[in-house]
Amino acid sequence: MVGWFSKTVVAMTVRMPRWFVRWVSRRYVAGPHLDDAISIMKRLSKEGSCFTIDVLGEEISSMEEATYFFEEYMRVLQAINEHQFDANLSIKPTAFGLLIDAEKGMENIRQLVKAANKHDMFVRLDMEDHRVTTDTINAVKSLHAEGLLNVGTVLQGRLHRTLSDIDQLETELGPNADYRICKGIYLEPEDIAFAGRQDIIDGTNACIDRMLAAGAYVGIATHDVPVIKHAKAALEAHGMGPGRQDPRNNAGPARHHKGPGYEFQMLLGVRGPMRRSLLAEGHRTRVYIPYGEKWYEYSIRRLQENPTIGTQVAKAFLMPWTNRP
Ligand code: FDA
């Protein structure tokens, strides 16, 4: 259940001036331009982090907008190569047109994944709300069937369907399955998703276990202590961890500049000390860096979709020691 405090923060935020929202979102969004993301990568490369870049924006209203996203991601791809960053791309399928013209949307995604493949770069299809879960998973399956293995999706621990999605993907993609597992940011209907905090944690942890057992590459995307603790114990149980080769006999080959079968992933601006301590322990740790002109819409929409973020953002500002960037 969403508390009164979160709701109040959200109600206040949508009435706040744009400059204030920008000031608040500054720690979570690199800035409006690609150069802003490049500056952050230069700075955080010194920590030993790797990155995934997200051009802000999602559901669009015309295919012209999809062209903008395609072209902007091509610029990102070039910049990553030019600067030799240890980075890959995270895209929202709806921003490529999936909900307007499924065929053209898929073609846009295909062209980007092909271009990335030429540079051995990985493309992650972010997972949006339940309207596109099946389409997003199917997009990955068909690209793999075409021989494009440098693509994978995100699965959400809060959805009831996720364990069976993992089983099905294991059958179809075998050792080439490559996931990001997260709790899921969208508040989904209760008949398809867990709602309680502990149930969501348990659901996410069960997915981590299933993915590791299936031999998949697992990007563990969380800032939550119980999930990180569980993931570390599960990795240990599989003989996986910093500095070790992936010992699972059903694992795929190392590829796309990835870690030994797993990595941790965190959002820019969230729980920096935790990220640095994972890095210090030797875990490959990726920072998700959003940038783009749509930073305002992104910030407001995230808050409206899941008001508990409002509490976290307020906590980060009122009690900065709980969440340093
Ligand atoms: P939880 O929300 O319990 O957070 C744990 C603690 O971390 C909080 O108590 C707070 O201190 C801090 N924290 C977390 N988020 C914060 C914030 N925004 N501001 C300040 N502090 C914060 N979801 C999805 O549906 N599809 C997707 O494709 C992705 N992709 C993705 C990539 C990466 C790299 C990450 C880390 C997350 C996602 N997510 C996502 C979001 C994910 O589903 C989830 O909503 C958030 O990560 C928050 O869940 P936690 O596991 O961090 O726990």
mmCIF file with all atom_site columns, N, CA and C in Angstrom, residues 172-200:
data_model
loop_
_atom_site.group_PDB
_atom_site.id
_atom_site.type_symbol
_atom_site.label_atom_id
_atom_site.label_alt_id
_atom_site.label_comp_id
_atom_site.label_asym_id
_atom_site.label_entity_id
_atom_site.label_seq_id
_atom_site.pdbx_PDB_ins_code
_atom_site.Cartn_x
_atom_site.Cartn_y
_atom_site.Cartn_z
_atom_site.occupancy
_atom_site.B_iso_or_equiv
_atom_site.pdbx_formal_charge
_atom_site.auth_seq_id
_atom_site.auth_comp_id
_atom_site.auth_asym_id
_atom_site.auth_atom_id
_atom_site.pdbx_PDB_model_num
ATOM 1  N N  . GLU A 1 172 ? 14.002 -21.720 -25.253 1.00 0.00 ? 172 GLU A N  1
ATOM 2  C CA . GLU A 1 172 ? 14.179 -21.160 -26.603 1.00 0.00 ? 172 GLU A CA 1
ATOM 3  C C  . GLU A 1 172 ? 15.557 -20.549 -26.856 1.00 0.00 ? 172 GLU A C  1
ATOM 4  N N  . LEU A 1 173 ? 16.127 -19.915 -25.841 1.00 0.00 ? 173 LEU A N  1
ATOM 5  C CA . LEU A 1 173 ? 17.413 -19.220 -26.075 1.00 0.00 ? 173 LEU A CA 1
ATOM 6  C C  . LEU A 1 173 ? 18.601 -19.996 -25.533 1.00 0.00 ? 173 LEU A C  1
ATOM 7  N N  . GLY A 1 174 ? 18.330 -20.990 -24.685 1.00 0.00 ? 174 GLY A N  1
ATOM 8  C CA . GLY A 1 174 ? 19.409 -21.786 -24.102 1.00 0.00 ? 174 GLY A CA 1
ATOM 9  C C  . GLY A 1 174 ? 20.416 -20.904 -23.397 1.00 0.00 ? 174 GLY A C  1
ATOM 10 N N  . PRO A 1 175 ? 21.710 -21.187 -23.565 1.00 0.00 ? 175 PRO A N  1
ATOM 11 C CA . PRO A 1 175 ? 22.747 -20.455 -22.827 1.00 0.00 ? 175 PRO A CA 1
ATOM 12 C C  . PRO A 1 175 ? 22.909 -19.013 -23.313 1.00 0.00 ? 175 PRO A C  1
ATOM 13 N N  . ASN A 1 176 ? 22.197 -18.630 -24.356 1.00 0.00 ? 176 ASN A N  1
ATOM 14 C CA . ASN A 1 176 ? 22.318 -17.244 -24.837 1.00 0.00 ? 176 ASN A CA 1
ATOM 15 C C  . ASN A 1 176 ? 21.365 -16.285 -24.132 1.00 0.00 ? 176 ASN A C  1
ATOM 16 N N  . ALA A 1 177 ? 20.558 -16.802 -23.193 1.00 0.00 ? 177 ALA A N  1
ATOM 17 C CA . ALA A 1 177 ? 19.630 -15.908 -22.471 1.00 0.00 ? 177 ALA A CA 1
ATOM 18 C C  . ALA A 1 177 ? 20.447 -14.943 -21.613 1.00 0.00 ? 177 ALA A C  1
ATOM 19 N N  . ASP A 1 178 ? 20.092 -13.683 -21.689 1.00 0.00 ? 178 ASP A N  1
ATOM 20 C CA . ASP A 1 178 ? 20.841 -12.629 -20.978 1.00 0.00 ? 178 ASP A CA 1
ATOM 21 C C  . ASP A 1 178 ? 19.815 -11.653 -20.419 1.00 0.00 ? 178 ASP A C  1
ATOM 22 N N  . TYR A 1 179 ? 19.718 -11.625 -19.081 1.00 0.00 ? 179 TYR A N  1
ATOM 23 C CA . TYR A 1 179 ? 18.648 -10.848 -18.453 1.00 0.00 ? 179 TYR A CA 1
ATOM 24 C C  . TYR A 1 179 ? 19.162 -9.711  -17.605 1.00 0.00 ? 179 TYR A C  1
ATOM 25 N N  . ARG A 1 180 ? 18.288 -8.721  -17.447 1.00 0.00 ? 180 ARG A N  1
ATOM 26 C CA . ARG A 1 180 ? 18.335 -7.854  -16.266 1.00 0.00 ? 180 ARG A CA 1
ATOM 27 C C  . ARG A 1 180 ? 17.132 -8.267  -15.423 1.00 0.00 ? 180 ARG A C  1
ATOM 28 N N  . ILE A 1 181 ? 17.361 -8.560  -14.160 1.00 0.00 ? 181 ILE A N  1
ATOM 29 C CA . ILE A 1 181 ? 16.231 -8.821  -13.277 1.00 0.00 ? 181 ILE A CA 1
ATOM 30 C C  . ILE A 1 181 ? 16.101 -7.658  -12.294 1.00 0.00 ? 181 ILE A C  1
ATOM 31 N N  . CYS A 1 182 ? 14.875 -7.149  -12.188 1.00 0.00 ? 182 CYS A N  1
ATOM 32 C CA . CYS A 1 182 ? 14.610 -6.056  -11.232 1.00 0.00 ? 182 CYS A CA 1
ATOM 33 C C  . CYS A 1 182 ? 13.250 -6.319  -10.607 1.00 0.00 ? 182 CYS A C  1
ATOM 34 N N  . LYS A 1 183 ? 12.889 -5.503  -9.632  1.00 0.00 ? 183 LYS A N  1
ATOM 35 C CA . LYS A 1 183 ? 11.571 -5.700  -8.995  1.00 0.00 ? 183 LYS A CA 1
ATOM 36 C C  . LYS A 1 183 ? 10.448 -5.321  -9.958  1.00 0.00 ? 183 LYS A C  1
ATOM 37 N N  . GLY A 1 184 ? 10.675 -4.294  -10.763 1.00 0.00 ? 184 GLY A N  1
ATOM 38 C CA . GLY A 1 184 ? 9.619  -3.776  -11.647 1.00 0.00 ? 184 GLY A CA 1
ATOM 39 C C  . GLY A 1 184 ? 9.096  -2.476  -11.073 1.00 0.00 ? 184 GLY A C  1
ATOM 40 N N  . ILE A 1 185 ? 9.145  -1.430  -11.889 1.00 0.00 ? 185 ILE A N  1
ATOM 41 C CA . ILE A 1 185 ? 8.792  -0.102  -11.374 1.00 0.00 ? 185 ILE A CA 1
ATOM 42 C C  . ILE A 1 185 ? 7.306  0.201   -11.503 1.00 0.00 ? 185 ILE A C  1
ATOM 43 N N  . TYR A 1 186 ? 6.615  -0.494  -12.410 1.00 0.00 ? 186 TYR A N  1
ATOM 44 C CA . TYR A 1 186 ? 5.215  -0.155  -12.685 1.00 0.00 ? 186 TYR A CA 1
ATOM 45 C C  . TYR A 1 186 ? 4.303  -0.819  -11.657 1.00 0.00 ? 186 TYR A C  1
ATOM 46 N N  . LEU A 1 187 ? 3.339  -0.049  -11.149 1.00 0.00 ? 187 LEU A N  1
ATOM 47 C CA . LEU A 1 187 ? 2.372  -0.626  -10.210 1.00 0.00 ? 187 LEU A CA 1
ATOM 48 C C  . LEU A 1 187 ? 1.333  -1.369  -11.048 1.00 0.00 ? 187 LEU A C  1
ATOM 49 N N  . GLU A 1 188 ? 1.424  -2.678  -11.050 1.00 0.00 ? 188 GLU A N  1
ATOM 50 C CA . GLU A 1 188 ? 0.577  -3.490  -11.926 1.00 0.00 ? 188 GLU A CA 1
ATOM 51 C C  . GLU A 1 188 ? -0.666 -3.970  -11.178 1.00 0.00 ? 188 GLU A C  1
ATOM 52 N N  . PRO A 1 189 ? -1.720 -4.382  -11.919 1.00 0.00 ? 189 PRO A N  1
ATOM 53 C CA . PRO A 1 189 ? -2.920 -4.898  -11.253 1.00 0.00 ? 189 PRO A CA 1
ATOM 54 C C  . PRO A 1 189 ? -2.579 -6.089  -10.344 1.00 0.00 ? 189 PRO A C  1
ATOM 55 N N  . GLU A 1 190 ? -3.319 -6.195  -9.225  1.00 0.00 ? 190 GLU A N  1
ATOM 56 C CA . GLU A 1 190 ? -2.962 -7.218  -8.234  1.00 0.00 ? 190 GLU A CA 1
ATOM 57 C C  . GLU A 1 190 ? -3.218 -8.643  -8.701  1.00 0.00 ? 190 GLU A C  1
ATOM 58 N N  . ASP A 1 191 ? -4.027 -8.817  -9.759  1.00 0.00 ? 191 ASP A N  1
ATOM 59 C CA . ASP A 1 191 ? -4.233 -10.199 -10.217 1.00 0.00 ? 191 ASP A CA 1
ATOM 60 C C  . ASP A 1 191 ? -3.050 -10.704 -11.051 1.00 0.00 ? 191 ASP A C  1
ATOM 61 N N  . ILE A 1 192 ? -2.124 -9.825  -11.423 1.00 0.00 ? 192 ILE A N  1
ATOM 62 C CA . ILE A 1 192 ? -0.972 -10.303 -12.203 1.00 0.00 ? 192 ILE A CA 1
ATOM 63 C C  . ILE A 1 192 ? 0.365  -10.041 -11.493 1.00 0.00 ? 192 ILE A C  1
ATOM 64 N N  . ALA A 1 193 ? 0.311  -9.345  -10.359 1.00 0.00 ? 193 ALA A N  1
ATOM 65 C CA . ALA A 1 193 ? 1.584  -8.947  -9.740  1.00 0.00 ? 193 ALA A CA 1
ATOM 66 C C  . ALA A 1 193 ? 1.504  -8.971  -8.221  1.00 0.00 ? 193 ALA A C  1
ATOM 67 N N  . PHE A 1 194 ? 2.651  -9.199  -7.587  1.00 0.00 ? 194 PHE A N  1
ATOM 68 C CA . PHE A 1 194 ? 2.722  -9.079  -6.136  1.00 0.00 ? 194 PHE A CA 1
ATOM 69 C C  . PHE A 1 194 ? 2.642  -7.594  -5.773  1.00 0.00 ? 194 PHE A C  1
ATOM 70 N N  . ALA A 1 195 ? 2.099  -7.324  -4.584  1.00 0.00 ? 195 ALA A N  1
ATOM 71 C CA . ALA A 1 195 ? 1.978  -5.930  -4.176  1.00 0.00 ? 195 ALA A CA 1
ATOM 72 C C  . ALA A 1 195 ? 2.761  -5.645  -2.896  1.00 0.00 ? 195 ALA A C  1
ATOM 73 N N  . GLY A 1 196 ? 2.856  -6.639  -2.014  1.00 0.00 ? 196 GLY A N  1
ATOM 74 C CA . GLY A 1 196 ? 3.543  -6.400  -0.737  1.00 0.00 ? 196 GLY A CA 1
ATOM 75 C C  . GLY A 1 196 ? 5.048  -6.367  -0.911  1.00 0.00 ? 196 GLY A C  1
ATOM 76 N N  . ARG A 1 197 ? 5.722  -5.559  -0.071  1.00 0.00 ? 197 ARG A N  1
ATOM 77 C CA . ARG A 1 197 ? 7.182  -5.407  -0.195  1.00 0.00 ? 197 ARG A CA 1
ATOM 78 C C  . ARG A 1 197 ? 7.901  -6.760  -0.127  1.00 0.00 ? 197 ARG A C  1
ATOM 79 N N  . GLN A 1 198 ? 7.543  -7.576  0.908   1.00 0.00 ? 198 GLN A N  1
ATOM 80 C CA . GLN A 1 198 ? 8.268  -8.834  1.066   1.00 0.00 ? 198 GLN A CA 1
ATOM 81 C C  . GLN A 1 198 ? 7.982  -9.786  -0.095  1.00 0.00 ? 198 GLN A C  1
ATOM 82 N N  . ASP A 1 199 ? 6.724  -9.786  -0.560  1.00 0.00 ? 199 ASP A N  1
ATOM 83 C CA . ASP A 1 199 ? 6.380  -10.676 -1.687  1.00 0.00 ? 199 ASP A CA 1
ATOM 84 C C  . ASP A 1 199 ? 7.181  -10.300 -2.934  1.00 0.00 ? 199 ASP A C  1
ATOM 85 N N  . ILE A 1 200 ? 7.379  -8.986  -3.124  1.00 0.00 ? 200 ILE A N  1
ATOM 86 C CA . ILE A 1 200 ? 8.131  -8.540  -4.310  1.00 0.00 ? 200 ILE A CA 1
ATOM 87 C C  . ILE A 1 200 ? 9.605  -8.952  -4.169  1.00 0.00 ? 200 ILE A C  1
#
